[in-house]
PDB file of C-alpha atoms in Angstrom:
ATOM      1  CA  UNK A 199       6.365  -8.839 -26.164  1.00 48.00           C
ATOM      2  CA  UNK A 200       8.125 -12.217 -26.305  1.00 43.00           C
ATOM      3  CA  UNK A 201       6.887 -15.190 -24.296  1.00 45.00           C
ATOM      4  CA  UNK A 202       9.067 -16.991 -21.771  1.00 48.00           C
ATOM      5  CA  UNK A 203      10.059 -20.637 -21.959  1.00 51.00           C
ATOM      6  CA  UNK A 204       8.093 -22.998 -19.621  1.00 46.00           C
ATOM      7  CA  UNK A 205      11.141 -23.919 -17.544  1.00 44.00           C
ATOM      8  CA  UNK A 206      12.129 -20.287 -17.072  1.00 45.00           C
ATOM      9  CA  UNK A 207       8.582 -19.313 -16.174  1.00 43.00           C
ATOM     10  CA  UNK A 208       8.417 -22.106 -13.575  1.00 44.00           C
ATOM     11  CA  UNK A 209      11.722 -20.965 -12.110  1.00 44.00           C
ATOM     12  CA  UNK A 210      10.507 -17.368 -11.854  1.00 44.00           C
ATOM     13  CA  UNK A 211       7.196 -18.548 -10.351  1.00 43.00           C
ATOM     14  CA  UNK A 212       8.962 -20.607  -7.703  1.00 48.00           C
ATOM     15  CA  UNK A 213      11.269 -17.694  -6.868  1.00 50.00           C
ATOM     16  CA  UNK A 214       8.294 -15.373  -6.615  1.00 50.00           C
ATOM     17  CA  UNK A 215       6.433 -17.782  -4.331  1.00 47.00           C
ATOM     18  CA  UNK A 216       9.456 -18.050  -2.032  1.00 50.00           C
ATOM     19  CA  UNK A 217       9.972 -14.300  -1.963  1.00 51.00           C
ATOM     20  CA  UNK A 218       6.353 -13.196  -1.628  1.00 52.00           C
ATOM     21  CA  UNK A 219       4.777 -16.105   0.279  1.00 52.00           C
ATOM     22  CA  UNK A 220       3.140 -13.830   2.838  1.00 53.00           C
ATOM     23  CA  UNK A 221       1.643 -11.634   0.107  1.00 55.00           C
ATOM     24  CA  UNK A 222       0.176 -14.582  -1.809  1.00 50.00           C
ATOM     25  CA  UNK A 223      -1.229 -16.237   1.303  1.00 49.00           C
ATOM     26  CA  UNK A 224      -2.874 -12.971   2.352  1.00 53.00           C
ATOM     27  CA  UNK A 225      -4.286 -12.485  -1.134  1.00 52.00           C
ATOM     28  CA  UNK A 226      -5.642 -16.035  -1.189  1.00 51.00           C
ATOM     29  CA  UNK A 227      -7.319 -15.587   2.196  1.00 46.00           C
ATOM     30  CA  UNK A 228      -8.826 -12.300   1.037  1.00 48.00           C
ATOM     31  CA  UNK A 229     -10.205 -13.969  -2.097  1.00 47.00           C
ATOM     32  CA  UNK A 230     -11.716 -16.863  -0.118  1.00 46.00           C
ATOM     33  CA  UNK A 231     -13.340 -14.463   2.325  1.00 43.00           C
ATOM     34  CA  UNK A 232     -14.622 -12.300  -0.522  1.00 48.00           C
ATOM     35  CA  UNK A 233     -16.061 -15.238  -2.440  1.00 46.00           C
ATOM     36  CA  UNK A 234     -17.710 -16.659   0.669  1.00 43.00           C
ATOM     37  CA  UNK A 235     -19.267 -13.277   1.384  1.00 40.00           C
ATOM     38  CA  UNK A 236     -20.710 -13.075  -2.116  1.00 39.00           C
ATOM     39  CA  UNK A 237     -22.065 -16.635  -2.065  1.00 42.00           C
ATOM     40  CA  UNK A 238     -23.606 -16.406   1.396  1.00 40.00           C
ATOM     41  CA  UNK A 239     -25.088 -12.921   1.271  1.00 39.00           C
ATOM     42  CA  UNK A 240     -25.215 -11.903  -2.412  1.00 40.00           C
ATOM     43  CA  UNK A 241     -25.078  -8.303  -1.189  1.00 41.00           C
ATOM     44  CA  UNK A 242     -21.884  -7.031  -2.781  1.00 42.00           C
ATOM     45  CA  UNK A 243     -22.948  -3.745  -4.344  1.00 47.00           C
ATOM     46  CA  UNK A 244     -22.088  -2.486  -7.788  1.00 48.00           C
ATOM     47  CA  UNK A 245     -20.136   0.354  -6.217  1.00 45.00           C
ATOM     48  CA  UNK A 246     -18.014  -2.078  -4.211  1.00 44.00           C
ATOM     49  CA  UNK A 247     -17.327  -4.177  -7.302  1.00 44.00           C
ATOM     50  CA  UNK A 248     -16.296  -1.048  -9.191  1.00 48.00           C
ATOM     51  CA  UNK A 249     -13.959  -0.121  -6.336  1.00 48.00           C
ATOM     52  CA  UNK A 250     -12.244  -3.504  -6.418  1.00 44.00           C
ATOM     53  CA  UNK A 251     -11.735  -3.310 -10.173  1.00 51.00           C
ATOM     54  CA  UNK A 252     -10.491   0.269  -9.933  1.00 50.00           C
ATOM     55  CA  UNK A 253      -7.878  -0.787  -7.389  1.00 59.00           C
ATOM     56  CA  UNK A 254      -6.508  -3.395  -9.780  1.00 74.00           C
ATOM     57  CA  UNK A 255      -6.439  -1.189 -12.875  1.00 81.00           C
ATOM     58  CA  UNK A 256      -5.350   2.038 -11.179  1.00 83.00           C
ATOM     59  CA  UNK A 257      -1.587   1.633 -11.849  1.00 87.00           C
ATOM     60  CA  UNK A 258      -2.328   1.316 -15.584  1.00 89.00           C
ATOM     61  CA  UNK A 259      -4.885   4.091 -15.927  1.00 88.00           C
ATOM     62  CA  UNK A 260      -2.565   6.547 -17.656  1.00 90.00           C
ATOM     63  CA  UNK A 261      -0.869   3.974 -19.881  1.00 92.00           C
ATOM     64  CA  UNK A 262      -1.320   3.485 -23.612  1.00 93.00           C
ATOM     65  CA  UNK A 263       0.348   0.073 -23.462  1.00 92.00           C
ATOM     66  CA  UNK A 264       1.022  -2.349 -20.610  1.00 92.00           C
ATOM     67  CA  UNK A 265       3.951  -4.690 -21.253  1.00 93.00           C
ATOM     68  CA  UNK A 266       4.046  -7.950 -19.287  1.00 92.00           C
ATOM     69  CA  UNK A 267       6.319 -10.996 -19.166  1.00 92.00           C
ATOM     70  CA  UNK A 268       9.493  -8.914 -19.121  1.00 92.00           C
ATOM     71  CA  UNK A 269      12.602  -9.137 -16.972  1.00 93.00           C
ATOM     72  CA  UNK A 270      14.450  -6.265 -15.315  1.00 93.00           C
ATOM     73  CA  UNK A 271      16.791  -5.723 -18.272  1.00 93.00           C
ATOM     74  CA  UNK A 272      13.894  -5.499 -20.730  1.00 93.00           C
ATOM     75  CA  UNK A 273      12.059  -3.154 -18.364  1.00 93.00           C
ATOM     76  CA  UNK A 274      15.166  -0.971 -18.249  1.00 94.00           C
ATOM     77  CA  UNK A 275      15.275  -0.928 -22.062  1.00 93.00           C
ATOM     78  CA  UNK A 276      11.662   0.263 -22.167  1.00 93.00           C
ATOM     79  CA  UNK A 277      12.403   3.052 -19.701  1.00 94.00           C
ATOM     80  CA  UNK A 278      15.450   4.117 -21.716  1.00 93.00           C
ATOM     81  CA  UNK A 279      13.391   4.085 -24.921  1.00 92.00           C
ATOM     82  CA  UNK A 280      10.780   6.316 -23.279  1.00 93.00           C
ATOM     83  CA  UNK A 281      13.460   8.757 -22.124  1.00 92.00           C
ATOM     84  CA  UNK A 282      14.968   8.967 -25.626  1.00 91.00           C
ATOM     85  CA  UNK A 283      11.644   9.545 -27.353  1.00 91.00           C
ATOM     86  CA  UNK A 284      10.017  11.841 -24.817  1.00 92.00           C
ATOM     87  CA  UNK A 285       7.485   9.212 -23.778  1.00 94.00           C
ATOM     88  CA  UNK A 286       6.869   8.013 -20.218  1.00 94.00           C
ATOM     89  CA  UNK A 287       7.274   4.566 -18.682  1.00 95.00           C
ATOM     90  CA  UNK A 288       7.070   3.217 -15.168  1.00 94.00           C
ATOM     91  CA  UNK A 289       8.165  -0.199 -13.961  1.00 95.00           C
ATOM     92  CA  UNK A 290       5.731  -1.981 -11.664  1.00 94.00           C
ATOM     93  CA  UNK A 291       8.019  -4.264  -9.725  1.00 92.00           C
ATOM     94  CA  UNK A 292       9.619  -4.782  -6.367  1.00 92.00           C
ATOM     95  CA  UNK A 293      12.475  -6.354  -4.451  1.00 95.00           C
ATOM     96  CA  UNK A 294      12.628  -7.421  -0.772  1.00 95.00           C
ATOM     97  CA  UNK A 295      15.383  -5.543   1.021  1.00 95.00           C
ATOM     98  CA  UNK A 296      16.524  -4.785   4.590  1.00 95.00           C
ATOM     99  CA  UNK A 297      15.969  -1.194   5.732  1.00 94.00           C
ATOM    100  CA  UNK A 298      17.840   0.747   8.389  1.00 93.00           C
ATOM    101  CA  UNK A 299      17.369   4.193   9.918  1.00 90.00           C
ATOM    102  CA  UNK A 300      20.364   5.593  11.792  1.00 82.00           C
ATOM    103  CA  UNK A 301      21.882   2.110  11.796  1.00 83.00           C
ATOM    104  CA  UNK A 302      18.757   0.593  13.369  1.00 88.00           C
ATOM    105  CA  UNK A 303      17.156  -2.256  11.406  1.00 91.00           C
ATOM    106  CA  UNK A 304      13.455  -1.506  10.923  1.00 89.00           C
ATOM    107  CA  UNK A 305      12.588  -4.289   8.488  1.00 91.00           C
ATOM    108  CA  UNK A 306      14.559  -7.330   7.340  1.00 92.00           C
ATOM    109  CA  UNK A 307      12.575  -7.862   4.126  1.00 92.00           C
ATOM    110  CA  UNK A 308      10.598  -4.794   3.154  1.00 92.00           C
ATOM    111  CA  UNK A 309       9.108  -4.745  -0.334  1.00 94.00           C
ATOM    112  CA  UNK A 310      10.724  -1.840  -2.190  1.00 96.00           C
ATOM    113  CA  UNK A 311       8.922  -0.854  -5.384  1.00 95.00           C
ATOM    114  CA  UNK A 312       9.105   1.731  -8.098  1.00 95.00           C
ATOM    115  CA  UNK A 313       7.518   5.150  -8.424  1.00 95.00           C
ATOM    116  CA  UNK A 314       7.647   7.487 -11.394  1.00 94.00           C
ATOM    117  CA  UNK A 315       8.186  11.228 -11.476  1.00 93.00           C
ATOM    118  CA  UNK A 316       5.609  11.455 -14.288  1.00 94.00           C
ATOM    119  CA  UNK A 317       2.238  12.528 -12.794  1.00 94.00           C
ATOM    120  CA  UNK A 318       0.319  10.843 -15.619  1.00 94.00           C
ATOM    121  CA  UNK A 319       1.603   7.389 -14.676  1.00 94.00           C
ATOM    122  CA  UNK A 320       2.014   7.860 -10.932  1.00 94.00           C
ATOM    123  CA  UNK A 321      -0.705   5.928  -9.111  1.00 93.00           C
ATOM    124  CA  UNK A 322       0.316   6.300  -5.467  1.00 94.00           C
ATOM    125  CA  UNK A 323      -1.656   8.906  -3.498  1.00 94.00           C
ATOM    126  CA  UNK A 324       0.341  11.511  -1.570  1.00 96.00           C
ATOM    127  CA  UNK A 325      -0.623  11.733   2.084  1.00 96.00           C
ATOM    128  CA  UNK A 326       2.163  13.868   3.552  1.00 96.00           C
ATOM    129  CA  UNK A 327       5.310  15.554   2.273  1.00 97.00           C
ATOM    130  CA  UNK A 328       6.048  15.242  -1.460  1.00 98.00           C
ATOM    131  CA  UNK A 329       6.905  12.739  -4.148  1.00 97.00           C
ATOM    132  CA  UNK A 330      10.522  11.918  -5.079  1.00 97.00           C
ATOM    133  CA  UNK A 331      11.944  14.349  -7.610  1.00 96.00           C
ATOM    134  CA  UNK A 332      15.468  12.953  -7.966  1.00 96.00           C
ATOM    135  CA  UNK A 333      17.522   9.893  -7.112  1.00 96.00           C
ATOM    136  CA  UNK A 334      18.356   9.524  -3.439  1.00 96.00           C
ATOM    137  CA  UNK A 335      14.751  10.208  -2.389  1.00 98.00           C
ATOM    138  CA  UNK A 336      12.153   7.705  -1.223  1.00 97.00           C
ATOM    139  CA  UNK A 337       8.531   7.646  -0.089  1.00 97.00           C
ATOM    140  CA  UNK A 338       6.933   5.142   2.251  1.00 96.00           C
ATOM    141  CA  UNK A 339       3.497   3.621   2.419  1.00 94.00           C
ATOM    142  CA  UNK A 340       1.887   5.286   5.433  1.00 94.00           C
ATOM    143  CA  UNK A 341       0.405   2.048   6.751  1.00 91.00           C
ATOM    144  CA  UNK A 342       3.674   0.145   6.354  1.00 90.00           C
ATOM    145  CA  UNK A 343       5.573   2.512   8.665  1.00 90.00           C
ATOM    146  CA  UNK A 344       2.777   3.073  11.163  1.00 89.00           C
ATOM    147  CA  UNK A 345       4.189   2.464  14.623  1.00 85.00           C
ATOM    148  CA  UNK A 346       7.776   2.611  13.377  1.00 85.00           C
ATOM    149  CA  UNK A 347      10.216   5.321  14.411  1.00 84.00           C
ATOM    150  CA  UNK A 348      10.368   6.735  10.890  1.00 90.00           C
ATOM    151  CA  UNK A 349       9.689  10.355   9.982  1.00 92.00           C
ATOM    152  CA  UNK A 350       9.982  12.524   6.897  1.00 95.00           C
ATOM    153  CA  UNK A 351      13.540  13.778   6.601  1.00 95.00           C
ATOM    154  CA  UNK A 352      15.132  10.557   7.854  1.00 94.00           C
ATOM    155  CA  UNK A 353      17.908   8.983   5.816  1.00 94.00           C
ATOM    156  CA  UNK A 354      17.024   5.376   5.096  1.00 95.00           C
ATOM    157  CA  UNK A 355      19.632   2.785   4.132  1.00 96.00           C
ATOM    158  CA  UNK A 356      18.053   0.296   1.743  1.00 96.00           C
ATOM    159  CA  UNK A 357      19.749  -2.993   0.886  1.00 94.00           C
ATOM    160  CA  UNK A 358      23.234  -4.213   1.706  1.00 90.00           C
ATOM    161  CA  UNK A 359      26.649  -4.233   0.108  1.00 88.00           C
ATOM    162  CA  UNK A 360      27.835  -2.161  -2.818  1.00 88.00           C
ATOM    163  CA  UNK A 361      24.357  -1.824  -4.335  1.00 89.00           C
ATOM    164  CA  UNK A 362      22.795  -0.371  -1.181  1.00 94.00           C
ATOM    165  CA  UNK A 363      20.969   2.934  -1.555  1.00 95.00           C
ATOM    166  CA  UNK A 364      20.807   5.759   0.969  1.00 95.00           C
ATOM    167  CA  UNK A 365      17.706   7.836   0.403  1.00 96.00           C
ATOM    168  CA  UNK A 366      15.967  10.664   2.196  1.00 96.00           C
ATOM    169  CA  UNK A 367      12.352   9.995   3.131  1.00 97.00           C
ATOM    170  CA  UNK A 368      10.439  12.864   1.500  1.00 97.00           C
ATOM    171  CA  UNK A 369       6.833  11.711   1.780  1.00 97.00           C
ATOM    172  CA  UNK A 370       4.185   9.254   2.899  1.00 97.00           C
ATOM    173  CA  UNK A 371       1.733   7.755   0.440  1.00 96.00           C
ATOM    174  CA  UNK A 372      -1.332   5.579   0.308  1.00 93.00           C
ATOM    175  CA  UNK A 373      -1.164   2.510  -1.915  1.00 88.00           C
ATOM    176  CA  UNK A 374      -4.635   2.026  -3.380  1.00 82.00           C
ATOM    177  CA  UNK A 375      -3.647  -1.054  -5.429  1.00 73.00           C
ATOM    178  CA  UNK A 376      -2.344  -3.936  -3.341  1.00 68.00           C
ATOM    179  CA  UNK A 377      -1.567  -6.010  -6.442  1.00 76.00           C
ATOM    180  CA  UNK A 378       1.615  -4.045  -7.185  1.00 84.00           C
ATOM    181  CA  UNK A 379       2.029  -2.196  -3.900  1.00 88.00           C
ATOM    182  CA  UNK A 380       5.162  -1.991  -1.759  1.00 92.00           C
ATOM    183  CA  UNK A 381       6.257  -0.564   1.564  1.00 93.00           C
ATOM    184  CA  UNK A 382       8.768   1.905   0.116  1.00 96.00           C
ATOM    185  CA  UNK A 383       9.093   3.437  -3.354  1.00 97.00           C
ATOM    186  CA  UNK A 384      12.203   4.587  -5.218  1.00 97.00           C
ATOM    187  CA  UNK A 385      12.616   6.181  -8.618  1.00 96.00           C
ATOM    188  CA  UNK A 386      13.682   3.711 -11.287  1.00 95.00           C
ATOM    189  CA  UNK A 387      17.442   4.491 -11.375  1.00 95.00           C
ATOM    190  CA  UNK A 388      17.731   3.782  -7.642  1.00 96.00           C
ATOM    191  CA  UNK A 389      15.456   0.745  -7.762  1.00 96.00           C
ATOM    192  CA  UNK A 390      17.259  -0.871 -10.678  1.00 94.00           C
ATOM    193  CA  UNK A 391      20.643  -0.048  -9.169  1.00 93.00           C
ATOM    194  CA  UNK A 392      19.549  -1.599  -5.880  1.00 93.00           C
ATOM    195  CA  UNK A 393      18.647  -4.911  -7.529  1.00 92.00           C
ATOM    196  CA  UNK A 394      19.300  -5.408 -11.235  1.00 88.00           C
ATOM    197  CA  UNK A 395      17.303  -8.653 -11.125  1.00 89.00           C
ATOM    198  CA  UNK A 396      14.213  -7.404  -9.307  1.00 93.00           C
ATOM    199  CA  UNK A 397      10.819  -8.983  -9.886  1.00 94.00           C
ATOM    200  CA  UNK A 398       8.936  -7.109 -12.615  1.00 94.00           C
ATOM    201  CA  UNK A 399       5.168  -7.394 -12.810  1.00 93.00           C
ATOM    202  CA  UNK A 400       4.756  -5.134 -15.836  1.00 93.00           C
ATOM    203  CA  UNK A 401       5.713  -1.835 -17.445  1.00 94.00           C
ATOM    204  CA  UNK A 402       3.116   0.891 -18.001  1.00 94.00           C
ATOM    205  CA  UNK A 403       4.042   2.947 -21.075  1.00 94.00           C
ATOM    206  CA  UNK A 404       2.473   6.148 -22.392  1.00 94.00           C
ATOM    207  CA  UNK A 405       3.271   8.170 -25.488  1.00 92.00           C
ATOM    208  CA  UNK A 406       3.319   8.011 -29.296  1.00 90.00           C
ATOM    209  CA  UNK A 407       6.179   5.509 -29.231  1.00 82.00           C
ATOM    210  CA  UNK A 408       3.940   2.897 -27.628  1.00 82.00           C
ATOM    211  CA  UNK A 409       2.706   1.838 -31.079  1.00 77.00           C
ATOM    212  CA  UNK A 410       6.141   0.613 -32.140  1.00 76.00           C
ATOM    213  CA  UNK A 411       7.709  -0.851 -29.032  1.00 75.00           C
ATOM    214  CA  UNK A 412      10.242  -3.629 -29.506  1.00 73.00           C
ATOM    215  CA  UNK A 413      11.870  -5.676 -26.785  1.00 68.00           C
ATOM    216  CA  UNK A 414      15.446  -6.921 -26.947  1.00 60.00           C
ATOM    217  CA  UNK A 415      15.764 -10.703 -27.096  1.00 59.00           C
TER     218      UNK A 415
END
């Protein structure tokens, strides 16, 4: 995969910090607390360490290749390549969007991420209902909607303007990896259509074609 220029990378980093300030602050606090706990008590067990690592690597467990430092257009090209060749690819990315149920705003800036219909690359854990099977369907993180007036079967309006998506809530999931987690998850066609410049963390790719991947310039 190609590397980004320093100016572009700084621009993306600043945009990410503005967009996901709360996430980064929470992560930093969690790290400080975790480090302090280890230094003071030295009692973090091997099982706990394994659990933390598993949470980070879980979204990539079924992948043959993980592609990083890509933008939304390059991620889309990888997904299209996988579809043409019979491989599988899932984009790990998100975009903050307003969400409404029956015209009622439930979140001004909910993180909306991607979910795949390929079981081998799907890392979210189903808690209730089912996973999306087609465009126009969405699942929600169970903890993110706790206390909200949101139930399976509701039609959720995601985003604003001509790119907004209306999707039926078909399931609730657990998000065992906070590093690429979101509050709501759409299949890639809906997610990319919602925001064609969404933040992409990486693309997990599985299949024989992974040995000869090429990214457009």
